[in-house]
Amino acid sequence: MPERRTVALVTLGCARNEVDSEELAGRLEADGWQLVEDASDADVAVVNTCGFVEAAKKDSVDALLEANDLKGHGRTQAVVAVGCMAERYGKELAEALPEADGVLGFDDYSDISDRLQTILNGGIHASHTPRDRRKLLPISPAERQDSAATVALPGHGPADLPDGVAPASGPRAPLRRRLDGAPVASVKLASGCDRRCSFCAIPSFRGSFISRRPSDVLNETRWLAEQGVKEIMLVSENNTSYGKDLGDIRLLESLLPELAEVDGVERVRVSYLQPAEMRPGLIDVLTSTPKVVPYFDLSFQHSAPGVLRSMRRFGDTDRFLELLDTIRSKAPQAGVRSNFIVGFPGESESDLGELERFLNGARLDAIGVFGYSDEEGTEAATYENKLPEEVVDERLGHISRLAEELVSQRAEERLGETVHVLVESVDDEDGVRGRAAHQAPETDGQVLLTSGAGLRVGRMVEAKVVGTEGVDLVAEPLQGSPAWSEEAGR
């Protein structure tokens, strides 16, 4: 019997890429490939790249070069680039990075097994010529679902796997294979984006916005719950637009309670919300539905009106603060995070001061700050009133320091609060760590539990916040709580 082919998936970038990698893993496993964790143990190392900003692109290139160094020193015979950077640059990336044995775009995902086998056999699969993926679907959202089957939509895979891959009973298995045993998993709610932010290139290579059908989202959630997942995080480029192409812009409001009722799911989290598209009904559902956490990942980007207009965005400091007041009037402990760009072309000192005013009043739990840099193919790259690089760096440092101070202050405001912590790691040196409802994976800090006897990864624990370490919380489990009583006896 021939030795089984092995493949390792190395994922960079956001949670959406993680979902895409697990779909690729499902396709490959269904076609007989053996998945391994370490690239050095794989015949083929597949690097799922990020193409969002320069730093992410550099990380992707570094990962490809690192995987290439394995060739000739172990089992690895080929290195293949997939993901956003591969889709965005195609042939250009292949020519600039000959170390990659293949550069595959989204259209190659459905035939990923054949593509890898061709490359492994020494053949060449021609890298694609990049195109504006927004043009692949109709302009009218209402007409897109009929065309969806003809367009590659990573993370929207068919609901069933071949025989032998799906579980023998239970919910239909998605075209997905989990690559870790974490108690949290992301689920794609939609793909693409119809917004035209002047600094962002994502719509050009991810395409126009298209929703997944609620039944597919529910089936995947049920399957993940059977795999032991306790927290579901809904991801897309813009979750607030969910349903607009299905004839119901309020579809998320009806889907969330259904997801929360899935057996085994303890927490549902929604990410990537647009402030300009927030509506009262969605706020109500996010702040009042059991198991749906009051968590608001709001993409503010700035708060000075002039800068926002240049960004092709909407809002201002006072309207954003009013939105946060509305949220906290319904859920005082709600978690809020956001990202901001400083040094945008034309940003004045008074604009920066307006951003500081917003940050000081917003009481955000987590803040990401980025210095502006040109992204090719974007409108902002053509603007003339660019700030000197040293000015951008200075403003980035200033706002980053302010952000660090403010999120630490916000953490201190939570002293005395009771939080529900999903245990994510139990370690002799680092102790028991997890996340509260206001903390998303990877981005928003953690909770260190002062005691963890009897606790295991995936358990939900009620605890009281007794200290802080920057953005992180220190919490003492409440041993009389139902959650503790259930877990301590195990």
Coordinates of C-alpha atoms in Angstrom, one line a residue:
M1 CA 0.0 0.0 0.0
P2 CA 1.5 3.4 -0.9
E3 CA 2.4 5.8 1.9
R4 CA -0.4 8.2 2.7
R5 CA 0.1 11.8 1.5
T6 CA 0.6 14.3 4.3
V7 CA -0.2 18.0 4.4
A8 CA 0.2 20.8 7.0
L9 CA -1.8 24.0 7.0
V10 CA -0.2 27.2 8.4
T11 CA -2.7 29.9 9.0
L12 CA -2.0 33.6 9.2
G13 CA -4.4 36.6 9.6
C14 CA -7.9 36.8 10.9
A15 CA -10.5 34.3 12.1
R16 CA -12.0 34.2 8.7
N17 CA -8.8 32.7 7.4
E18 CA -8.9 30.1 10.1
V19 CA -12.4 29.0 8.9
D20 CA -11.0 28.8 5.3
S21 CA -8.1 26.6 6.5
E22 CA -10.5 24.3 8.2
E23 CA -12.5 24.0 5.0
L24 CA -9.4 23.2 3.0
A25 CA -8.5 20.6 5.7
G26 CA -11.9 19.0 5.3
R27 CA -11.6 18.8 1.5
L28 CA -8.1 17.3 1.8
E29 CA -9.0 14.8 4.4
A30 CA -12.0 13.7 2.5
D31 CA -9.7 13.0 -0.5
G32 CA -7.3 10.9 1.5
W33 CA -4.7 13.3 2.7
Q34 CA -3.3 13.0 6.2
L35 CA -3.3 16.2 8.2
V36 CA -0.3 16.9 10.4
E37 CA 0.4 19.8 12.7
D38 CA 4.1 20.4 11.9
A39 CA 5.1 21.5 8.4
S40 CA 8.3 19.5 8.8
D41 CA 6.2 16.3 8.9
A42 CA 4.3 17.1 5.8
D43 CA 4.9 16.4 2.1
V44 CA 3.2 19.7 1.3
A45 CA 3.1 22.8 3.5
V46 CA 0.1 25.0 2.7
V47 CA 0.4 28.6 4.0
N48 CA -2.9 30.4 4.2
T49 CA -1.7 34.0 3.8
C50 CA -3.0 37.4 4.8
G51 CA -3.0 40.3 2.3
F52 CA -4.6 43.1 4.4
V53 CA -1.7 45.4 5.4
E54 CA 2.1 45.5 4.8
A55 CA 2.9 43.9 8.2
A56 CA 0.6 41.0 7.5
K57 CA 2.0 40.5 4.0
K58 CA 5.5 40.4 5.5
D59 CA 4.5 37.8 8.0
S60 CA 3.0 35.7 5.2
V61 CA 6.2 35.9 3.1
D62 CA 8.3 35.0 6.2
A63 CA 6.1 32.0 6.8
L64 CA 6.5 30.8 3.2
L65 CA 10.2 31.3 3.3
E66 CA 10.4 29.4 6.7
A67 CA 8.4 26.5 5.2
N68 CA 10.7 26.5 2.1
D69 CA 13.7 26.1 4.4
L70 CA 12.4 22.7 5.4
K71 CA 12.8 21.3 1.9
G72 CA 15.8 19.1 1.6
H73 CA 16.0 18.7 5.4
G74 CA 13.1 16.5 6.1
R75 CA 9.8 15.2 4.6
T76 CA 8.6 18.5 3.1
Q77 CA 8.8 18.5 -0.7
A78 CA 6.6 21.5 -1.7
V79 CA 5.3 24.8 -0.3
V80 CA 2.1 26.3 -1.5
A81 CA 0.6 29.7 -0.9
V82 CA -3.2 30.2 -0.6
G83 CA -5.4 32.8 1.0
C84 CA -5.8 36.5 0.6
M85 CA -2.3 37.4 -0.4
A86 CA -2.2 34.6 -3.0
E87 CA -5.6 35.7 -4.4
R88 CA -4.7 39.4 -4.4
Y89 CA -1.4 39.1 -6.2
G90 CA -1.4 35.7 -8.1
K91 CA 1.2 35.6 -10.8
E92 CA 3.0 38.6 -9.3
L93 CA 3.5 36.8 -6.0
A94 CA 4.7 33.7 -7.8
E95 CA 7.3 35.7 -9.8
A96 CA 8.5 37.6 -6.7
L97 CA 8.6 34.5 -4.5
P98 CA 10.0 31.6 -6.6
E99 CA 10.4 29.7 -3.3
A100 CA 6.7 28.9 -3.4
D101 CA 6.0 25.9 -5.5
G102 CA 2.4 27.0 -6.1
V103 CA 0.3 30.1 -5.7
L104 CA -3.4 29.1 -5.6
G105 CA -6.4 31.5 -5.6
F106 CA -9.9 31.0 -4.2
D107 CA -11.1 29.4 -7.4
D108 CA -8.6 26.5 -6.8
Y109 CA -10.0 25.6 -3.4
S110 CA -12.7 23.2 -4.7
D111 CA -9.9 21.2 -6.5
I112 CA -7.3 21.7 -3.8
S113 CA -6.4 18.0 -3.6
D114 CA -5.7 17.7 -7.4
R115 CA -3.7 21.0 -7.3
L116 CA -1.4 19.8 -4.5
Q117 CA -1.0 16.4 -6.1
T118 CA 0.1 18.0 -9.4
I119 CA 2.6 20.2 -7.5
L120 CA 3.9 17.3 -5.5
N121 CA 4.4 15.3 -8.7
G122 CA 6.6 18.1 -10.0
G123 CA 4.0 19.6 -12.3
I124 CA 3.2 23.3 -12.5
H125 CA -0.2 24.8 -11.9
A126 CA -0.3 28.2 -13.5
S127 CA -0.9 31.0 -10.9
H128 CA -4.1 33.0 -11.6
T129 CA -4.3 36.5 -12.9
P130 CA -5.9 38.6 -10.1
R131 CA -9.2 40.2 -10.9
D132 CA -11.7 42.4 -9.1
R133 CA -13.9 39.8 -7.4
R134 CA -16.7 42.4 -6.9
K135 CA -17.5 42.0 -10.5
L136 CA -18.3 38.3 -10.2
L137 CA -21.7 38.8 -8.6
P138 CA -24.6 41.1 -9.6
I139 CA -24.6 44.6 -8.4
S140 CA -28.0 44.1 -6.8
P141 CA -27.8 42.2 -3.6
A142 CA -31.2 40.6 -4.2
E143 CA -29.8 38.9 -7.4
R144 CA -26.6 37.4 -5.8
Q145 CA -27.9 34.2 -4.2
D146 CA -28.8 32.8 -7.6
S147 CA -25.2 33.4 -8.8
A148 CA -23.5 32.2 -5.6
A149 CA -23.0 28.6 -6.9
T150 CA -20.8 29.9 -9.7
V151 CA -18.4 31.9 -7.5
A152 CA -15.8 30.5 -5.1
L153 CA -16.8 31.5 -1.6
P154 CA -14.2 30.2 1.0
G155 CA -15.9 29.1 4.2
H156 CA -19.3 28.6 2.5
G157 CA -18.6 25.0 1.6
P158 CA -21.3 22.3 1.0
A159 CA -23.1 21.0 4.1
D160 CA -22.0 17.4 3.7
L161 CA -18.8 15.5 3.6
P162 CA -18.3 12.2 1.8
D163 CA -19.1 8.9 3.6
G164 CA -16.7 8.1 6.3
V165 CA -15.9 11.7 7.2
A166 CA -19.2 12.8 8.6
P167 CA -20.2 11.5 12.1
A168 CA -22.4 8.5 12.0
S169 CA -25.2 10.4 13.7
G170 CA -26.1 13.9 14.7
P171 CA -26.1 17.1 12.7
R172 CA -24.9 17.2 9.1
A173 CA -21.1 17.7 9.0
P174 CA -19.9 20.8 7.1
L175 CA -17.1 20.6 4.7
R176 CA -14.7 21.4 7.5
R177 CA -12.2 19.7 9.7
R178 CA -11.1 21.2 13.0
L179 CA -7.4 21.9 13.3
D180 CA -7.3 22.3 17.0
G181 CA -9.3 21.3 20.1
A182 CA -10.1 24.8 21.3
P183 CA -13.5 25.3 22.9
V184 CA -14.2 28.3 20.6
A185 CA -14.7 28.2 16.9
S186 CA -15.6 30.8 14.3
V187 CA -18.4 30.3 11.8
K188 CA -18.6 32.3 8.5
L189 CA -21.8 34.3 8.4
A190 CA -21.1 35.9 5.1
S191 CA -18.2 36.8 2.7
G192 CA -17.2 40.0 1.0
C193 CA -18.1 43.6 1.6
D194 CA -20.1 46.3 -0.3
R195 CA -18.7 49.2 1.6
R196 CA -16.2 51.3 -0.2
C197 CA -13.9 52.6 2.5
S198 CA -11.1 54.5 0.8
F199 CA -8.3 52.8 2.7
C200 CA -9.4 49.2 2.3
A201 CA -8.6 46.8 -0.5
I202 CA -10.4 43.8 0.9
P203 CA -13.6 44.0 -1.3
S204 CA -11.5 43.8 -4.4
F205 CA -10.1 40.3 -3.6
R206 CA -12.9 39.0 -1.3
G207 CA -15.7 40.2 -3.5
S208 CA -19.1 41.7 -3.0
F209 CA -21.1 40.9 0.2
I210 CA -23.1 37.6 0.1
S211 CA -24.8 35.9 3.1
R212 CA -24.7 32.2 3.9
R213 CA -28.1 30.7 4.3
P214 CA -29.3 30.4 8.0
S215 CA -29.7 26.7 7.7
D216 CA -26.0 26.2 6.7
V217 CA -24.9 28.4 9.7
L218 CA -27.1 26.4 12.0
N219 CA -26.0 23.1 10.7
E220 CA -22.3 24.1 11.1
T221 CA -22.9 25.3 14.6
R222 CA -24.6 22.1 15.6
W223 CA -21.7 20.1 14.2
L224 CA -19.2 22.2 16.0
A225 CA -21.1 21.7 19.3
E226 CA -20.8 17.9 18.8
Q227 CA -17.1 18.5 18.4
G228 CA -17.0 20.0 21.9
V229 CA -17.1 23.7 20.9
K230 CA -18.7 25.8 23.6
E231 CA -18.4 29.3 22.1
I232 CA -19.3 30.2 18.5
M233 CA -18.0 33.4 17.0
L234 CA -19.8 34.7 13.9
V235 CA -17.3 36.3 11.4
S236 CA -17.5 38.1 8.1
E237 CA -16.3 41.3 6.7
N238 CA -19.5 43.0 7.9
N239 CA -22.0 41.1 10.0
T240 CA -24.4 44.0 10.3
S241 CA -25.3 43.5 6.6
Y242 CA -26.3 39.9 7.0
G243 CA -29.5 39.0 5.2
K244 CA -29.7 42.0 2.9
D245 CA -29.2 39.7 -0.1
L246 CA -31.7 37.2 1.3
G247 CA -34.5 39.7 1.5
D248 CA -34.3 40.4 5.3
I249 CA -31.8 42.9 6.7
R250 CA -32.9 41.9 10.2
L251 CA -32.2 38.2 9.6
L252 CA -29.3 38.3 12.2
E253 CA -31.9 39.3 14.9
S254 CA -33.9 36.1 14.3
L255 CA -30.8 33.8 13.7
L256 CA -29.1 34.6 17.0
P257 CA -31.7 33.2 19.3
E258 CA -31.7 30.0 17.2
L259 CA -28.0 29.6 17.5
A260 CA -28.1 30.2 21.2
E261 CA -30.5 27.3 21.6
V262 CA -28.1 24.8 20.0
D263 CA -27.4 22.0 22.5
G264 CA -23.9 22.3 23.9
V265 CA -23.3 25.9 22.9
E266 CA -22.7 28.1 25.9
R267 CA -21.9 31.4 24.2
V268 CA -22.5 33.1 20.9
R269 CA -20.4 36.1 19.9
V270 CA -20.8 38.4 16.9
S271 CA -17.8 40.2 15.5
Y272 CA -17.2 42.8 12.8
L273 CA -20.1 45.3 13.3
Q274 CA -20.4 48.6 11.4
P275 CA -21.4 51.5 13.6
A276 CA -23.3 53.2 10.8
E277 CA -25.4 50.0 10.3
M278 CA -26.3 49.3 13.9
R279 CA -30.0 49.3 14.5
P280 CA -32.1 49.3 17.7
G281 CA -33.5 45.8 17.1
L282 CA -30.0 44.3 16.8
I283 CA -28.8 46.1 19.9
D284 CA -31.8 44.7 21.8
V285 CA -31.0 41.1 20.7
L286 CA -27.3 41.4 21.5
T287 CA -28.0 42.7 24.9
S288 CA -31.0 40.6 26.0
T289 CA -30.7 37.1 24.5
P290 CA -29.5 34.4 26.9
K291 CA -26.1 32.9 25.7
V292 CA -25.6 35.7 23.2
V293 CA -23.0 37.9 24.8
P294 CA -23.3 41.7 24.8
Y295 CA -20.2 42.1 22.8
F296 CA -19.7 44.9 20.3
D297 CA -16.8 44.8 17.9
L298 CA -17.5 48.2 16.3
S299 CA -15.3 49.4 13.4
F300 CA -15.1 53.1 14.3
Q301 CA -11.7 53.7 12.6
H302 CA -11.7 57.4 13.6
S303 CA -14.2 59.9 15.1
A304 CA -13.3 63.3 13.4
P305 CA -16.0 63.9 10.8
G306 CA -13.6 65.2 8.1
V307 CA -11.3 62.2 8.4
L308 CA -14.3 59.8 8.3
R309 CA -15.7 61.5 5.2
S310 CA -12.3 61.1 3.5
M311 CA -12.4 57.4 4.6
R312 CA -15.8 57.1 2.9
R313 CA -17.3 56.4 6.3
F314 CA -20.0 58.1 8.5
G315 CA -20.4 59.4 12.0
D316 CA -18.6 61.6 14.5
T317 CA -17.5 61.6 18.2
D318 CA -20.9 62.6 19.7
R319 CA -22.9 60.1 17.6
F320 CA -20.5 57.3 18.4
L321 CA -20.6 58.1 22.2
E322 CA -24.4 58.2 22.0
L323 CA -24.4 54.7 20.4
L324 CA -22.2 53.4 23.3
D325 CA -24.5 55.0 25.8
T326 CA -27.5 53.3 24.2
I327 CA -25.7 49.9 24.4
R328 CA -24.6 50.4 28.1
S329 CA -28.1 51.5 29.1
K330 CA -29.3 48.1 28.1
A331 CA -26.2 46.1 29.2
P332 CA -23.9 48.0 31.6
Q333 CA -21.2 45.3 31.5
A334 CA -21.2 45.1 27.7
G335 CA -17.8 44.6 26.0
V336 CA -16.7 47.0 23.3
R337 CA -13.6 47.0 21.1
S338 CA -12.5 48.9 18.0
N339 CA -9.7 49.7 15.7
F340 CA -8.4 53.1 14.6
I341 CA -6.2 54.5 11.9
V342 CA -4.1 57.5 12.7
G343 CA -2.1 59.7 10.3
F344 CA -4.7 59.3 7.5
P345 CA -4.1 61.8 4.6
G346 CA -5.3 65.2 5.6
E347 CA -5.6 64.4 9.4
S348 CA -5.0 67.6 11.3
E349 CA -3.9 68.2 14.9
S350 CA -7.5 69.1 15.7
D351 CA -8.7 65.8 14.1
L352 CA -6.3 63.9 16.3
G353 CA -7.6 65.8 19.3
E354 CA -11.2 64.8 18.4
L355 CA -10.1 61.2 18.3
E356 CA -8.6 61.6 21.7
R357 CA -11.9 63.1 23.0
F358 CA -13.7 60.1 21.7
L359 CA -11.3 57.6 23.2
N360 CA -11.3 59.3 26.6
G361 CA -15.1 59.1 26.7
A362 CA -15.7 55.7 25.1
R363 CA -14.4 53.4 27.8
L364 CA -13.4 50.7 25.3
D365 CA -12.3 47.3 26.6
A366 CA -9.8 46.8 23.7
I367 CA -8.3 49.2 21.2
G368 CA -6.2 48.5 18.1
V369 CA -4.3 51.4 16.6
F370 CA -2.7 51.4 13.2
G371 CA -0.6 54.0 11.4
Y372 CA -1.8 54.8 7.9
S373 CA 0.1 53.4 5.0
D374 CA -0.9 53.3 1.3
E375 CA -2.6 50.1 0.1
E376 CA -2.3 49.7 -3.6
G377 CA -5.5 49.8 -5.5
T378 CA -7.3 51.9 -2.9
E379 CA -8.7 55.4 -3.3
A380 CA -6.7 56.8 -0.4
A381 CA -3.5 55.8 -2.1
T382 CA -4.2 58.5 -4.7
Y383 CA -4.8 61.3 -2.1
E384 CA -2.3 64.1 -2.3
N385 CA -2.3 65.4 1.3
K386 CA -0.2 62.6 2.8
L387 CA 1.4 63.1 6.1
P388 CA 5.2 62.6 6.5
E389 CA 6.1 59.1 7.8
E390 CA 7.7 60.6 10.9
V391 CA 4.4 62.4 11.8
V392 CA 2.4 59.2 11.3
D393 CA 4.8 57.3 13.5
E394 CA 4.6 60.0 16.2
R395 CA 0.8 60.0 16.2
L396 CA 0.8 56.2 16.2
G397 CA 3.0 56.1 19.3
H398 CA 1.0 58.8 21.1
I399 CA -2.4 57.2 20.5
S400 CA -1.1 53.7 21.2
R401 CA 0.2 54.8 24.6
L402 CA -3.1 56.5 25.3
A403 CA -5.0 53.4 24.3
E404 CA -2.9 51.2 26.6
E405 CA -3.6 53.5 29.5
L406 CA -7.4 53.6 28.8
V407 CA -7.9 49.9 28.4
S408 CA -6.1 49.4 31.7
Q409 CA -8.4 51.9 33.3
R410 CA -11.4 50.1 31.8
A411 CA -10.2 46.8 33.2
E412 CA -9.9 48.4 36.6
E413 CA -13.6 49.5 36.3
R414 CA -14.5 45.8 36.3
L415 CA -13.1 45.2 39.7
G416 CA -15.9 43.5 41.7
E417 CA -17.8 42.4 38.7
T418 CA -19.0 38.8 38.4
V419 CA -17.9 37.3 35.1
H420 CA -18.5 34.0 33.3
V421 CA -15.1 32.6 32.2
L422 CA -14.7 30.0 29.5
V423 CA -11.6 28.1 30.5
E424 CA -9.1 27.9 27.5
S425 CA -5.9 26.7 29.1
V426 CA -4.8 24.9 32.2
D427 CA -1.0 25.0 32.8
D428 CA 1.2 24.3 35.8
E429 CA 3.2 27.4 35.2
D430 CA 0.6 29.9 33.7
G431 CA -2.3 28.7 35.8
V432 CA -5.9 28.6 34.6
R433 CA -6.8 31.1 31.9
G434 CA -9.9 31.9 30.0
R435 CA -12.1 34.7 28.6
A436 CA -15.0 36.5 30.0
A437 CA -18.0 37.6 27.9
H438 CA -16.4 40.9 27.0
Q439 CA -13.3 39.3 25.6
A440 CA -13.0 37.8 22.1
P441 CA -10.3 35.3 21.3
E442 CA -6.8 36.6 20.5
T443 CA -7.6 40.3 20.6
D444 CA -9.2 41.4 23.9
G445 CA -7.1 40.1 26.9
Q446 CA -7.7 37.2 29.2
V447 CA -8.9 36.2 32.7
L448 CA -6.5 34.5 35.1
L449 CA -8.3 32.4 37.7
T450 CA -6.9 32.4 41.2
S451 CA -7.9 28.8 41.7
G452 CA -8.5 26.0 39.2
A453 CA -8.8 22.8 41.1
G454 CA -11.0 20.3 39.1
L455 CA -11.3 22.7 36.1
R456 CA -10.7 21.6 32.5
V457 CA -10.5 23.4 29.2
G458 CA -14.0 24.1 27.9
R459 CA -15.6 24.7 31.2
M460 CA -17.6 27.8 32.1
V461 CA -16.8 29.3 35.5
E462 CA -18.5 32.1 37.4
A463 CA -15.9 34.3 39.1
K464 CA -15.4 37.6 40.8
V465 CA -12.9 40.1 39.4
V466 CA -10.3 40.8 42.2
G467 CA -7.4 42.3 40.2
T468 CA -6.1 43.5 36.9
E469 CA -2.9 43.1 34.9
G470 CA -3.1 45.8 32.2
V471 CA -6.0 44.7 30.0
D472 CA -6.2 41.3 31.6
L473 CA -8.3 40.5 34.7
V474 CA -7.6 38.4 37.7
A475 CA -10.7 36.6 39.0
E476 CA -11.6 34.4 42.0
P477 CA -14.0 31.5 41.1
L478 CA -17.2 31.5 43.1
Q479 CA -17.2 28.0 44.6
G480 CA -20.9 28.1 45.4
S481 CA -22.0 28.9 41.9
P482 CA -23.8 26.2 39.8
A483 CA -21.0 26.4 37.2
W484 CA -18.3 25.7 39.8
S485 CA -20.2 23.0 41.5
E486 CA -20.7 21.1 38.2
E487 CA -17.0 21.3 37.3
A488 CA -15.3 20.8 40.6
G489 CA -16.7 17.4 41.0
R490 CA -15.3 16.2 37.7

